[in-house]
mmCIF file of C-alpha atoms in Angstrom:
data_model
loop_
_atom_site.group_PDB
_atom_site.id
_atom_site.type_symbol
_atom_site.label_atom_id
_atom_site.label_comp_id
_atom_site.label_asym_id
_atom_site.label_seq_id
_atom_site.Cartn_x
_atom_site.Cartn_y
_atom_site.Cartn_z
ATOM 1 C CA MET A 47 0.000 0.044 0.085
ATOM 2 C CA MET A 48 1.282 3.495 -0.896
ATOM 3 C CA SER A 49 2.047 5.672 2.107
ATOM 4 C CA GLY A 50 -0.774 8.193 2.698
ATOM 5 C CA LYS A 51 -0.180 11.957 2.752
ATOM 6 C CA VAL A 52 -2.408 15.093 3.367
ATOM 7 C CA PHE A 53 -1.814 18.112 1.346
ATOM 8 C CA LEU A 54 -3.256 21.283 3.002
ATOM 9 C CA VAL A 55 -4.110 23.374 -0.066
ATOM 10 C CA GLY A 56 -5.184 26.905 -0.623
ATOM 11 C CA SER A 57 -7.703 27.374 -3.497
ATOM 12 C CA GLY A 58 -7.487 31.100 -3.614
ATOM 13 C CA PRO A 59 -10.606 33.140 -3.647
ATOM 14 C CA GLY A 60 -13.332 32.858 -6.216
ATOM 15 C CA ASP A 61 -12.975 30.862 -9.479
ATOM 16 C CA ILE A 62 -10.556 28.291 -10.604
ATOM 17 C CA GLY A 63 -8.382 30.986 -12.414
ATOM 18 C CA ASN A 64 -6.970 31.870 -8.985
ATOM 19 C CA LEU A 65 -5.656 28.335 -8.412
ATOM 20 C CA THR A 66 -1.984 27.681 -8.422
ATOM 21 C CA MET A 67 -0.508 25.069 -10.704
ATOM 22 C CA ARG A 68 0.596 22.962 -7.668
ATOM 23 C CA ALA A 69 -2.816 22.873 -6.280
ATOM 24 C CA TYR A 70 -4.300 21.987 -9.680
ATOM 25 C CA GLN A 71 -1.845 19.063 -10.049
ATOM 26 C CA LEU A 72 -2.809 17.726 -6.609
ATOM 27 C CA LEU A 73 -6.388 18.062 -7.040
ATOM 28 C CA THR A 74 -6.124 15.930 -10.319
ATOM 29 C CA GLN A 75 -4.322 13.191 -8.349
ATOM 30 C CA ALA A 76 -6.413 13.183 -5.075
ATOM 31 C CA GLU A 77 -7.912 10.024 -3.786
ATOM 32 C CA VAL A 78 -9.832 11.889 -0.991
ATOM 33 C CA LEU A 79 -10.945 15.500 -1.148
ATOM 34 C CA VAL A 80 -11.823 17.254 2.126
ATOM 35 C CA TYR A 81 -13.168 20.769 1.301
ATOM 36 C CA ASP A 82 -14.803 23.788 2.869
ATOM 37 C CA ALA A 83 -18.190 25.332 1.964
ATOM 38 C CA LEU A 84 -16.584 28.566 0.529
ATOM 39 C CA VAL A 85 -14.642 26.422 -2.021
ATOM 40 C CA ASP A 86 -16.147 26.962 -5.513
ATOM 41 C CA SER A 87 -17.973 24.033 -7.086
ATOM 42 C CA GLN A 88 -15.627 24.253 -10.201
ATOM 43 C CA PHE A 89 -12.859 22.653 -8.028
ATOM 44 C CA LEU A 90 -14.869 19.452 -7.460
ATOM 45 C CA GLU A 91 -14.800 18.837 -11.226
ATOM 46 C CA LEU A 92 -10.979 18.622 -11.260
ATOM 47 C CA VAL A 93 -10.770 15.451 -9.216
ATOM 48 C CA ALA A 94 -11.232 11.995 -10.513
ATOM 49 C CA GLU A 95 -14.682 10.358 -10.508
ATOM 50 C CA THR A 96 -13.365 7.790 -7.951
ATOM 51 C CA CYS A 97 -12.190 10.485 -5.622
ATOM 52 C CA LEU A 98 -14.121 10.478 -2.292
ATOM 53 C CA LYS A 99 -15.327 14.050 -1.873
ATOM 54 C CA LEU A 100 -16.261 15.234 1.710
ATOM 55 C CA ASN A 101 -17.714 18.704 2.481
ATOM 56 C CA VAL A 102 -16.920 19.700 6.124
ATOM 57 C CA GLY A 103 -18.592 23.165 5.926
ATOM 58 C CA LYS A 104 -16.580 25.609 7.916
ATOM 59 C CA ARG A 105 -18.749 28.636 7.106
ATOM 60 C CA GLY A 106 -19.907 31.039 9.726
ATOM 61 C CA GLY A 107 -23.554 30.469 10.663
ATOM 62 C CA GLN A 108 -23.855 27.316 8.802
ATOM 63 C CA PRO A 109 -23.759 23.577 9.743
ATOM 64 C CA SER A 110 -20.180 22.442 9.983
ATOM 65 C CA MET A 111 -18.154 19.509 11.096
ATOM 66 C CA LYS A 112 -16.348 20.240 14.406
ATOM 67 C CA GLN A 113 -12.655 20.847 13.977
ATOM 68 C CA ALA A 114 -11.706 17.902 16.096
ATOM 69 C CA ASP A 115 -13.713 15.688 13.829
ATOM 70 C CA ILE A 116 -12.058 17.078 10.758
ATOM 71 C CA ASP A 117 -8.644 16.494 12.327
ATOM 72 C CA ARG A 118 -9.506 12.838 13.044
ATOM 73 C CA LEU A 119 -10.970 12.473 9.441
ATOM 74 C CA LEU A 120 -7.659 13.563 7.835
ATOM 75 C CA VAL A 121 -5.628 11.266 10.100
ATOM 76 C CA GLU A 122 -8.090 8.313 9.306
ATOM 77 C CA GLN A 123 -7.872 8.853 5.605
ATOM 78 C CA CYS A 124 -4.087 9.311 5.664
ATOM 79 C CA GLN A 125 -3.578 6.051 7.745
ATOM 80 C CA GLN A 126 -5.485 4.176 5.073
ATOM 81 C CA GLY A 127 -2.786 5.101 2.539
ATOM 82 C CA LYS A 128 -4.730 7.757 0.751
ATOM 83 C CA GLN A 129 -3.486 10.803 -1.069
ATOM 84 C CA VAL A 130 -5.732 13.462 0.714
ATOM 85 C CA VAL A 131 -6.281 17.112 -0.403
ATOM 86 C CA ARG A 132 -7.587 19.383 2.435
ATOM 87 C CA LEU A 133 -8.791 22.241 0.211
ATOM 88 C CA LYS A 134 -9.399 25.646 1.840
ATOM 89 C CA SER A 135 -10.663 28.897 0.462
ATOM 90 C CA GLY A 136 -7.820 31.492 0.118
ATOM 91 C CA ASP A 137 -4.603 30.550 1.842
ATOM 92 C CA PRO A 138 -4.312 27.727 4.394
ATOM 93 C CA PHE A 139 -2.635 29.864 7.100
ATOM 94 C CA ILE A 140 -4.620 33.065 6.938
ATOM 95 C CA PHE A 141 -7.207 32.613 9.730
ATOM 96 C CA GLY A 142 -7.694 28.892 8.904
ATOM 97 C CA ARG A 143 -7.365 26.020 11.431
ATOM 98 C CA THR A 144 -4.454 24.483 9.644
ATOM 99 C CA THR A 145 -2.280 24.465 12.759
ATOM 100 C CA SER A 146 -4.807 22.094 14.479
ATOM 101 C CA GLU A 147 -4.838 19.842 11.538
ATOM 102 C CA ILE A 148 -1.135 19.699 11.419
ATOM 103 C CA GLN A 149 -0.815 19.039 15.063
ATOM 104 C CA ALA A 150 -3.242 16.050 14.706
ATOM 105 C CA LEU A 151 -1.200 14.645 11.673
ATOM 106 C CA LYS A 152 2.075 15.082 13.449
ATOM 107 C CA SER A 153 0.922 13.394 16.572
ATOM 108 C CA VAL A 154 0.534 10.072 14.708
ATOM 109 C CA GLY A 155 3.385 10.447 12.192
ATOM 110 C CA CYS A 156 1.156 11.104 9.173
ATOM 111 C CA ALA A 157 3.015 12.960 6.280
ATOM 112 C CA TYR A 158 1.723 16.315 5.156
ATOM 113 C CA GLU A 159 2.500 19.365 2.893
ATOM 114 C CA VAL A 160 1.140 22.807 3.049
ATOM 115 C CA VAL A 161 0.419 24.559 -0.438
ATOM 116 C CA PRO A 162 -0.052 28.229 -0.331
ATOM 117 C CA GLY A 163 -2.946 29.839 -2.041
ATOM 118 C CA LEU A 164 -3.916 33.541 -2.749
ATOM 119 C CA SER A 165 -5.521 35.074 0.135
ATOM 120 C CA SER A 166 -8.622 37.127 -0.205
ATOM 121 C CA ALA A 167 -7.069 39.633 2.045
ATOM 122 C CA LEU A 168 -4.752 40.554 -0.959
ATOM 123 C CA ALA A 169 -6.913 39.542 -3.953
ATOM 124 C CA ALA A 170 -10.206 41.076 -2.968
ATOM 125 C CA PRO A 171 -8.992 44.639 -2.880
ATOM 126 C CA LEU A 172 -7.189 44.121 -6.079
ATOM 127 C CA PHE A 173 -10.475 42.757 -7.684
ATOM 128 C CA ALA A 174 -12.013 46.120 -6.527
ATOM 129 C CA ASN A 175 -9.225 48.264 -7.936
ATOM 130 C CA ILE A 176 -8.035 49.223 -4.536
ATOM 131 C CA PRO A 177 -4.172 49.223 -3.945
ATOM 132 C CA LEU A 178 -3.303 48.266 -0.332
ATOM 133 C CA THR A 179 -0.155 50.390 -0.515
ATOM 134 C CA ASP A 180 0.578 53.726 -1.951
ATOM 135 C CA PRO A 181 3.635 56.116 -1.737
ATOM 136 C CA VAL A 182 1.504 58.819 -0.179
ATOM 137 C CA LEU A 183 -1.751 57.261 1.136
ATOM 138 C CA SER A 184 -0.638 53.991 2.560
ATOM 139 C CA ARG A 185 2.724 53.009 3.911
ATOM 140 C CA GLY A 186 1.508 49.700 4.845
ATOM 141 C CA PHE A 187 -1.479 47.690 5.662
ATOM 142 C CA THR A 188 -2.678 45.348 8.414
ATOM 143 C CA VAL A 189 -5.043 42.348 8.083
ATOM 144 C CA VAL A 190 -7.245 41.280 10.890
ATOM 145 C CA THR A 191 -10.213 38.940 11.551
ATOM 146 C CA ALA A 192 -13.297 40.400 13.208
ATOM 147 C CA HIS A 193 -14.468 36.840 14.172
ATOM 148 C CA GLU A 194 -14.094 38.013 17.759
ATOM 149 C CA PRO A 195 -13.943 41.855 17.592
ATOM 150 C CA ASP A 196 -13.960 42.392 21.283
ATOM 151 C CA ARG A 197 -10.301 41.012 21.352
ATOM 152 C CA LEU A 198 -8.974 43.479 18.897
ATOM 153 C CA ASN A 199 -6.929 46.539 19.784
ATOM 154 C CA TRP A 200 -9.042 49.219 18.177
ATOM 155 C CA GLN A 201 -6.979 51.952 19.719
ATOM 156 C CA ALA A 202 -4.028 50.777 17.601
ATOM 157 C CA LEU A 203 -6.062 49.776 14.582
ATOM 158 C CA ALA A 204 -7.608 53.153 14.282
ATOM 159 C CA GLN A 205 -4.182 54.784 13.765
ATOM 160 C CA LEU A 206 -3.266 52.611 10.757
ATOM 161 C CA ASP A 207 -3.194 53.854 7.077
ATOM 162 C CA THR A 208 -5.027 51.010 5.660
ATOM 163 C CA LEU A 209 -7.032 48.095 7.421
ATOM 164 C CA VAL A 210 -8.228 45.024 6.000
ATOM 165 C CA ILE A 211 -10.857 43.057 7.803
ATOM 166 C CA LEU A 212 -11.980 39.488 7.103
ATOM 167 C CA MET A 213 -15.092 37.821 8.713
ATOM 168 C CA GLY A 214 -16.344 41.227 9.673
ATOM 169 C CA GLY A 215 -19.707 41.480 7.822
ATOM 170 C CA LYS A 216 -22.075 40.917 10.598
ATOM 171 C CA HIS A 217 -19.993 43.001 13.001
ATOM 172 C CA LEU A 218 -19.791 45.992 10.618
ATOM 173 C CA PRO A 219 -21.830 48.302 13.037
ATOM 174 C CA LEU A 220 -19.491 47.506 15.795
ATOM 175 C CA ILE A 221 -16.353 48.077 13.529
ATOM 176 C CA VAL A 222 -17.685 51.431 12.556
ATOM 177 C CA GLU A 223 -18.588 52.364 16.219
ATOM 178 C CA GLN A 224 -15.069 51.260 17.494
ATOM 179 C CA LEU A 225 -13.210 53.150 14.876
ATOM 180 C CA HIS A 226 -15.298 56.388 15.600
ATOM 181 C CA HIS A 227 -14.716 55.999 19.309
ATOM 182 C CA GLN A 228 -10.963 55.810 18.864
ATOM 183 C CA GLY A 229 -10.934 58.947 16.841
ATOM 184 C CA LYS A 230 -11.032 57.763 13.186
ATOM 185 C CA SER A 231 -12.485 60.357 10.892
ATOM 186 C CA GLU A 232 -16.034 59.724 9.802
ATOM 187 C CA GLU A 233 -15.069 60.694 6.298
ATOM 188 C CA THR A 234 -12.490 57.696 6.097
ATOM 189 C CA PRO A 235 -13.244 55.883 2.951
ATOM 190 C CA ILE A 236 -14.487 52.191 3.357
ATOM 191 C CA ALA A 237 -15.102 49.514 0.703
ATOM 192 C CA ILE A 238 -16.809 46.162 1.190
ATOM 193 C CA ILE A 239 -16.200 43.289 -1.359
ATOM 194 C CA ARG A 240 -18.530 40.554 -1.162
ATOM 195 C CA TRP A 241 -17.919 37.150 -2.744
ATOM 196 C CA ALA A 242 -14.493 38.441 -4.001
ATOM 197 C CA GLY A 243 -13.551 36.685 -7.281
ATOM 198 C CA HIS A 244 -16.841 35.044 -7.896
ATOM 199 C CA PRO A 245 -19.346 35.871 -10.706
ATOM 200 C CA GLU A 246 -21.657 37.291 -7.955
ATOM 201 C CA GLN A 247 -19.043 39.707 -6.654
ATOM 202 C CA GLU A 248 -20.563 42.934 -5.196
ATOM 203 C CA ILE A 249 -18.729 46.015 -4.055
ATOM 204 C CA TRP A 250 -19.864 48.930 -2.003
ATOM 205 C CA SER A 251 -17.835 51.975 -1.475
ATOM 206 C CA SER A 252 -18.580 54.838 0.982
ATOM 207 C CA THR A 253 -17.393 56.552 4.194
ATOM 208 C CA LEU A 254 -17.550 55.270 7.802
ATOM 209 C CA SER A 255 -20.361 57.727 8.482
ATOM 210 C CA GLU A 256 -22.511 56.431 5.605
ATOM 211 C CA ILE A 257 -21.663 52.869 4.871
ATOM 212 C CA LEU A 258 -24.370 51.396 7.267
ATOM 213 C CA SER A 259 -27.132 53.200 5.278
ATOM 214 C CA LEU A 260 -26.040 51.355 2.162
ATOM 215 C CA VAL A 261 -25.715 47.809 3.361
ATOM 216 C CA ASN A 262 -27.376 45.110 5.548
ATOM 217 C CA PRO A 263 -24.530 43.679 7.610
ATOM 218 C CA GLN A 264 -26.245 40.375 8.150
ATOM 219 C CA ARG A 265 -26.174 39.701 4.456
ATOM 220 C CA LEU A 266 -22.484 40.576 3.703
ATOM 221 C CA SER A 267 -20.793 37.429 4.416
ATOM 222 C CA PRO A 268 -18.422 36.303 2.950
ATOM 223 C CA CYS A 269 -16.723 39.617 2.479
ATOM 224 C CA VAL A 270 -13.455 41.703 2.789
ATOM 225 C CA ILE A 271 -13.598 45.152 4.368
ATOM 226 C CA VAL A 272 -11.056 47.694 3.334
ATOM 227 C CA ILE A 273 -10.529 50.876 5.284
ATOM 228 C CA GLY A 274 -8.279 53.735 4.416
ATOM 229 C CA GLU A 275 -7.584 56.612 1.962
ATOM 230 C CA VAL A 276 -6.563 54.209 -0.715
ATOM 231 C CA VAL A 277 -10.208 53.288 -1.175
ATOM 232 C CA ARG A 278 -10.569 56.677 -2.932
ATOM 233 C CA LEU A 279 -8.141 55.367 -5.728
ATOM 234 C CA ARG A 280 -10.801 52.834 -6.741
ATOM 235 C CA SER A 281 -12.569 55.264 -9.127
ATOM 236 C CA PHE A 282 -9.345 56.439 -10.729
ATOM 237 C CA LEU A 283 -7.876 53.016 -11.206
#
């Protein structure tokens, strides 16, 4: 029996055009595919008909397999000698649970490899024609998750040139409130990119003072939020 191996693969955001060549190769050779809910259905067509396809969910507010069960699933399939692709949207190490999966694999001696993917934190602003850096407007950018907004240092975040927030759709009112409270100008530009890279991609651009009147926070997921003066360059670019 061939030795099993688990490949922790990033699919990038959106459609198949954002997939790396290495990820494409592994998908065509996979015997087991363990994938997240945000992974586009096009990727499922790349695997062989004999490949076992397992949807584990992992989307906020939707039914999902518990992380511990995913960890055990990967170990079980690997120990059966299978070539397993664990496919994640974006990049495996950007706010994913890849570390937990690696720990489970290492604890029993399973072979694994991490394959980078294009993160939505970088790609979504590009799809919206927003540069994250600019010689004048943005000397750098910071990426955070708003999955647990109360644990973020809003005082520090409010001082940054450009802020990229993942998993922040339903917490948009709190994000706006916290930035206002920490002295961020109400006229600071903000853009929200929903379903980045997908055919149904939507973009809203406004200011911190007006963005809530344009969107329904409960219906923004999955989205990437960009806050900073570089958002003004969107109309020019």
